[in-house]
Coordinates of C-alpha atoms and ligand atoms in Angstrom, one line a residue:
X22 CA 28.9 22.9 -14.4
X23 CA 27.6 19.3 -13.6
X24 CA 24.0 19.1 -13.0
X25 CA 24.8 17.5 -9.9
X26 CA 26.7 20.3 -8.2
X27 CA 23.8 22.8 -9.0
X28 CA 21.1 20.7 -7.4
X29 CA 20.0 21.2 -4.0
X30 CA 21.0 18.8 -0.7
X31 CA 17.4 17.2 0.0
X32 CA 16.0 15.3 2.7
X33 CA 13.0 13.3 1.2
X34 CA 11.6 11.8 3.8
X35 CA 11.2 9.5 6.8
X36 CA 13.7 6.8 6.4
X37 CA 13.3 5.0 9.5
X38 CA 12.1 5.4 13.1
X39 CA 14.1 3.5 15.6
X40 CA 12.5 2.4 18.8
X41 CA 14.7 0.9 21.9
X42 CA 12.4 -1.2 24.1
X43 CA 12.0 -3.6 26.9
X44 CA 9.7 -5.8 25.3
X45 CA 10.4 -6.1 21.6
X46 CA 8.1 -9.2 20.9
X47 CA 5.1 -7.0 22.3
X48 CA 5.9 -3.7 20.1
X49 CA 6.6 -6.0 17.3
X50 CA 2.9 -7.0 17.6
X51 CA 1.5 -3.6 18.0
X52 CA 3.0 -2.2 14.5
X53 CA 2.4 -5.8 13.0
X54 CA -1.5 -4.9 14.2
X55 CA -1.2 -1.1 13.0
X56 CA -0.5 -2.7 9.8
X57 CA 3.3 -2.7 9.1
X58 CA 4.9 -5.5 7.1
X59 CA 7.4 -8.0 9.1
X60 CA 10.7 -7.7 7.4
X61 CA 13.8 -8.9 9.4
X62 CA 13.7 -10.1 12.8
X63 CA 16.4 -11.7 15.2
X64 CA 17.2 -11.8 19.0
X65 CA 18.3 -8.2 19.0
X66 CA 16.3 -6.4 16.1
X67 CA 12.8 -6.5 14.5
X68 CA 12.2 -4.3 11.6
X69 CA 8.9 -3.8 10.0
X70 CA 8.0 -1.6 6.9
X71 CA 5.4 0.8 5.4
X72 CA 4.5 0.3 2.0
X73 CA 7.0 2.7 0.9
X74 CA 9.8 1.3 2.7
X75 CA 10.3 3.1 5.6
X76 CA 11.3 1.1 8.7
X77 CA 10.7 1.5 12.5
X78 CA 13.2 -0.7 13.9
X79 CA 12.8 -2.0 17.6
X80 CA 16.2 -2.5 19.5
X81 CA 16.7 -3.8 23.4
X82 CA 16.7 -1.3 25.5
X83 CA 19.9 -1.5 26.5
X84 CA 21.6 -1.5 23.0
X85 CA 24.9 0.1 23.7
X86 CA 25.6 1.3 20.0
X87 CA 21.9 3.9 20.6
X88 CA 22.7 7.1 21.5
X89 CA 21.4 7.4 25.2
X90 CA 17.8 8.2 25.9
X91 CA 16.4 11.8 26.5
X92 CA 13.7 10.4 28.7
X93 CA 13.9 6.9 30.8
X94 CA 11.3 3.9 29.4
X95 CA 11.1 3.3 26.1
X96 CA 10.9 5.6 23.2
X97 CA 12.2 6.9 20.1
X98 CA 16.3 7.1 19.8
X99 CA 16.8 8.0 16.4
X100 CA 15.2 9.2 13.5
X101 CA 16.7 8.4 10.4
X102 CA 16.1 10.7 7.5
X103 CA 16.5 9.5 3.6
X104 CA 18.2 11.9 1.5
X105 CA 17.8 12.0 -2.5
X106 CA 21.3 10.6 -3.4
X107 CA 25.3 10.1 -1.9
X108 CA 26.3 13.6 -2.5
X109 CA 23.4 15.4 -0.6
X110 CA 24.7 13.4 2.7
X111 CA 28.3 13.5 2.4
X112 CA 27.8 16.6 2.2
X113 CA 24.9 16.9 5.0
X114 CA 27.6 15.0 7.0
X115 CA 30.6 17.2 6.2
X116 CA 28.5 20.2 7.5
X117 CA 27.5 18.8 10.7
X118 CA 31.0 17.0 12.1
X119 CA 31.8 21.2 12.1
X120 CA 30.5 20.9 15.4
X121 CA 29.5 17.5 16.3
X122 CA 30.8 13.8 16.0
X123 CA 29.3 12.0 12.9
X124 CA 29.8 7.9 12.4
X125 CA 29.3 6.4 9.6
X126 CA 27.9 2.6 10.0
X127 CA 29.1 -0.2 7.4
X128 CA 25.4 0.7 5.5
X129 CA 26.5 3.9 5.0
X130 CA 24.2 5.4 6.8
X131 CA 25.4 8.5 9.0
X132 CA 24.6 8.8 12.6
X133 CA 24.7 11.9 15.3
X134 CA 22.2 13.5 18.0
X135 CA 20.5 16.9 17.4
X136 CA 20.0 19.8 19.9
X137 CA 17.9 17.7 22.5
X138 CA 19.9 14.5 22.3
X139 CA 17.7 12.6 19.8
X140 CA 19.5 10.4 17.7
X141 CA 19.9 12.4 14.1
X142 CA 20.4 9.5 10.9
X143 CA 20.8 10.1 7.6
X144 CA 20.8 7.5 4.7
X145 CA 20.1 7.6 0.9
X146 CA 16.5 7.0 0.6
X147 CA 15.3 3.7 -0.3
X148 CA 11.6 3.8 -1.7
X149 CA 9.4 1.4 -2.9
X150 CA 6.7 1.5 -5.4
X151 CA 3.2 1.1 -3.5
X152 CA -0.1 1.8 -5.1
X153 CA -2.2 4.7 -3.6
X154 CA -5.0 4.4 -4.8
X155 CA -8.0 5.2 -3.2
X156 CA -11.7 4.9 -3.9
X157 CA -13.9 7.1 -6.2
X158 CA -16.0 9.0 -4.2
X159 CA -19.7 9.9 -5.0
X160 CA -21.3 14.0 -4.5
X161 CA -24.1 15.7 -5.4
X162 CA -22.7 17.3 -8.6
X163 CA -19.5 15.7 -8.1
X164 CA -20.1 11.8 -9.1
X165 CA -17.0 9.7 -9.3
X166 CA -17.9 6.3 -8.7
X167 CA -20.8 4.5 -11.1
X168 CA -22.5 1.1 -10.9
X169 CA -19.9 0.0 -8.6
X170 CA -19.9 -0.5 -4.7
X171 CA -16.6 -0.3 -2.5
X172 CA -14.7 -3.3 -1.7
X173 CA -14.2 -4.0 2.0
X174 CA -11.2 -2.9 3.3
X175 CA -8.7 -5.9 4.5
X176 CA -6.0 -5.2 6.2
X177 CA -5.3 -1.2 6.8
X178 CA -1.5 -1.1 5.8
X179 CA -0.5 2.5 6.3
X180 CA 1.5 3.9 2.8
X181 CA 4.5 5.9 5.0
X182 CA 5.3 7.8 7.9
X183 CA 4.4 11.1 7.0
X184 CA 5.7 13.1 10.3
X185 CA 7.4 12.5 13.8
X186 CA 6.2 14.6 16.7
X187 CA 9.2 15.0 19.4
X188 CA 8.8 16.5 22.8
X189 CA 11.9 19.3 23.6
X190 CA 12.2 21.5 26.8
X191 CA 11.1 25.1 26.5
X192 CA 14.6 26.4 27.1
X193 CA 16.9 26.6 25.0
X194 CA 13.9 25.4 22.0
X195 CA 14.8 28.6 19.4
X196 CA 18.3 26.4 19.2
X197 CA 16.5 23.0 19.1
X198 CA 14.4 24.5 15.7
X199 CA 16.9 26.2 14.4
X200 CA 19.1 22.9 14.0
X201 CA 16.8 21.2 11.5
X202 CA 16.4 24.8 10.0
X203 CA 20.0 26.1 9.3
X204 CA 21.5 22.5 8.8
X205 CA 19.5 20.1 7.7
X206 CA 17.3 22.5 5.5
X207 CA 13.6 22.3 6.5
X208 CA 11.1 24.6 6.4
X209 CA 8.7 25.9 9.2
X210 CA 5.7 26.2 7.7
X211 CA 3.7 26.8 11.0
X212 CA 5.0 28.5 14.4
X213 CA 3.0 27.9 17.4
X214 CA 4.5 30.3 19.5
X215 CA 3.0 28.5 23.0
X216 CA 3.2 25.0 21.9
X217 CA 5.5 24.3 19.0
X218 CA 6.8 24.5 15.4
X219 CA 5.6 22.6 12.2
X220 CA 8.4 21.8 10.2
X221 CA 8.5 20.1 6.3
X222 CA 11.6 19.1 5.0
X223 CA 12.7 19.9 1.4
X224 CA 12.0 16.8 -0.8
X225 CA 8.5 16.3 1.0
X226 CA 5.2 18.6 0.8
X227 CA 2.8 17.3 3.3
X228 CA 2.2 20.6 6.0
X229 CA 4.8 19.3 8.7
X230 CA 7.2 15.9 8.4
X231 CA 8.5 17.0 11.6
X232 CA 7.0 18.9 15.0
X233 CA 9.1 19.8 17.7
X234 CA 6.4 20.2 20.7
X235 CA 8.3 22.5 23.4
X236 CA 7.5 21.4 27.1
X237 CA 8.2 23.0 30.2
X238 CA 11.2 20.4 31.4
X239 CA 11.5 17.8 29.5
X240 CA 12.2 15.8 26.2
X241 CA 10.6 13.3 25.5
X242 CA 8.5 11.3 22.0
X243 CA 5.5 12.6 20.8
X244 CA 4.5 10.5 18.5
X245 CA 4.8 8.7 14.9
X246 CA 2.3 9.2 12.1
X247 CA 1.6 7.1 9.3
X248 CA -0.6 8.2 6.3
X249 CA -3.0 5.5 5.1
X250 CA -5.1 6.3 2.1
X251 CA -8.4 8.0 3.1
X252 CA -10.5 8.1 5.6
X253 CA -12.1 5.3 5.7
X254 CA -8.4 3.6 6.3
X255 CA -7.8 5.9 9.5
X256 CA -11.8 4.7 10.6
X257 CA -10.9 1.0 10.0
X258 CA -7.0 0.7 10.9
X259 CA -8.3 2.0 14.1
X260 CA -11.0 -0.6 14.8
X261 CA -8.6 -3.0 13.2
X262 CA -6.6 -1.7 16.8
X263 CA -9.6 -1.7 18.9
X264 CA -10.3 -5.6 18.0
X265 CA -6.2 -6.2 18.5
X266 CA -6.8 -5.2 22.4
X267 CA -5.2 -1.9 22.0
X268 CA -5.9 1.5 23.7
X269 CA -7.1 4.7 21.7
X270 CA -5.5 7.6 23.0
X271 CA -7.8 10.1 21.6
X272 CA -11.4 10.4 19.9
X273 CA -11.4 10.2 15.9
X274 CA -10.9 13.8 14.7
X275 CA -9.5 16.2 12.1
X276 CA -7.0 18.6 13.4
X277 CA -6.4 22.0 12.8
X278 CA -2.7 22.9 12.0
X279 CA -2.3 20.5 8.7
X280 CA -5.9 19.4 8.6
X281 CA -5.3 15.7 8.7
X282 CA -7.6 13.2 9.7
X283 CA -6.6 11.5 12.8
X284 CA -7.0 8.5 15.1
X285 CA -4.3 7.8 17.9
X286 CA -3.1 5.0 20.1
X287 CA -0.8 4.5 22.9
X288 CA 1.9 2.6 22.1
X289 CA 4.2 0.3 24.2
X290 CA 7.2 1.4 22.4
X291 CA 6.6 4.8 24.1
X292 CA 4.4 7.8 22.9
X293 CA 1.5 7.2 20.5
X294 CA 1.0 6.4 16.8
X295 CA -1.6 8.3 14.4
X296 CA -3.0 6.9 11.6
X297 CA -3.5 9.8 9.0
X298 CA -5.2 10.9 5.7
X299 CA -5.7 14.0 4.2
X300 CA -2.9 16.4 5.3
X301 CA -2.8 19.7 3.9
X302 CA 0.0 19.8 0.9
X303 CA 2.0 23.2 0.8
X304 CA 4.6 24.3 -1.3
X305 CA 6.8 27.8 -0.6
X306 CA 3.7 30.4 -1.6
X307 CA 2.4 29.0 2.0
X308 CA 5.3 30.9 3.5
X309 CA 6.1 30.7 7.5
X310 CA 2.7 30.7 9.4
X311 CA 2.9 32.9 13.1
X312 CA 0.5 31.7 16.0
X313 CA 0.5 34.0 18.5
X314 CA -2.1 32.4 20.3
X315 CA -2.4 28.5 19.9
X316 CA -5.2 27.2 17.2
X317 CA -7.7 24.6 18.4
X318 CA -6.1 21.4 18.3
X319 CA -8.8 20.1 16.4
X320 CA -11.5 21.2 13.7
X321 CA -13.6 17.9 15.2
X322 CA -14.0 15.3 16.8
X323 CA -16.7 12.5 16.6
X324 CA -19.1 13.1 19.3
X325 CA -21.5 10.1 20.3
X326 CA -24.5 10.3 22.7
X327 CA -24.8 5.8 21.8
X328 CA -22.8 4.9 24.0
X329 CA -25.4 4.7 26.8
X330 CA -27.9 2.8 25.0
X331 CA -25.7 0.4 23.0
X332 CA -24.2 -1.1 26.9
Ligands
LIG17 FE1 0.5 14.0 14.1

């Protein structure tokens, strides 16, 4: 038999998030200020890119070929995710028209909704080569870096978007999980019984590519994250933000489901955006986590008593 017919269908990653907005030039200078790359832009579409080639895409808000919003404003209408070749998403697309209408677009790329209404894309994965490379770092008894300072860090230009965080209503969740699950082949690595489950999808091994957040009534985006390369790149991208004129939406900290770094702003495209480093990497021997009760969202966070006496 073909190797090809014995390897597994695989979502790798993140392809691209696609935002629909009322003010694209505005979001187009938020992500350009988080650190994305311009790559095409027109009337109708702006497109910028991590390192590794992912795009978030910013559409009018009124772009009929979206599939309609699950919350009014703007915010997230699709996720795209980038499978490992042609095969795995003909037949990721054969599966799902069983039950629901799939288009194909003239790039191939496949497009439906999920359980809540988000829009659902699939398209062969497109990465690019980036360098992450990080820093040497210096312990007592652990000494990685000699006669040599850091550089200063320029721009923060985050590698990828390591996870989406989407809002669903409480009822009718189970189903909403179970989609990415049964069909699309993810993983749950961590089920937060009152607040939401952790999901990694096959190609990928960062703790969760994908959280669906249940809510009491309504759907709605979370938010985007994007891993830069330590933690001095989550510290800096977010002043980088701070000096742009944009809001923090939460104290630097380090969570506790996943154990990444974090720094979060709000973003006019709807939701928030993390910057991200150091994730916890699991593999199957980290099995399916039950939460009964829901873990501290956070391990840390900074704490100041400055303030004060620096105004
Ligand atoms: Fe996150």
């Amino acid at each position: 038999m073909p190797v090809e017919e014995c390897a597994p269908v695989t979502i790798l990653r993140i392809e691209r998030a696609v935002y629909a907005v009322d003010d694209i030039a505005t979001c187009a200078r938020f992500f350009e200020d988080f650190g994305l790359l311009p790559s095409t832009a027109s009337d109708r579409v702006v497109e910028l890119t991590t390192l590794t080639g992912q795009v978030v895409e910013l559409r009018p808000i009124d772009d009929p070929d979206l599939p309609a919003p699950v919350e009014p404003g703007n915010t997230i209408r699709e996720v795209v995710w980038g499978v490992d070749r042609q095969e795995s998403l003909d037949a990721l697309v054969e599966d799902l028209r069983r039950d629901r209408t799939v288009t194909v677009d003239q790039n191939g790329v496949a497009h439906t909704v999920d359980e809540t209404g988000f829009g659902l894309g699939l398209a062969v994965a497109a990465p690019t080569e980036a360098d992450p490379t990080s820093f040497a770092t210096n312990a007592y008894g652990n000494v990685q870096r000699w006669n040599k300072g850091l550089d200063p860090t320029a721009t923060v230009r985050p590698l990828r978007i390591c996870h989406v965080a989407l809002n669903i209503p409480k009822d009718g969740r189970e189903k909403a999980i179970d989609f990415y699950l049964d069909r699309l082949h993810f993983r749950a690595t961590d089920r937060v019984l009152k607040m939401g489950t952790f999901m990694q999808c096959e190609g990928d091994d960062d703790q969760h590519n994908l959280l669906l957040c249940h809510r009491p009534d309504r759907a709605g985006v979370n938010h985007t994250s994007y891993e830069v390369r330590n933690f001095d790149e989550v510290i800096v991208g977010g002043n980088q933000m701070i000096a742009a004129g944009w809001q923090e939406a939460r104290r630097l900290g380090r969570h506790t489901v996943g154990s990444n770094v974090f720094r979060f702003f709000h973003a006019p495209c709807g939701g928030r955006v993390e910057y991200a480093a150091d994730m916890d990497r699991v593999d199957a021997s980290y099995g399916e986590r039950v939460h009964e009760e829901t873990p501290p969202h956070h391990l840390w966070t900074l704490r100041s008593n400055r303030e004060k006496a620096e105004q």
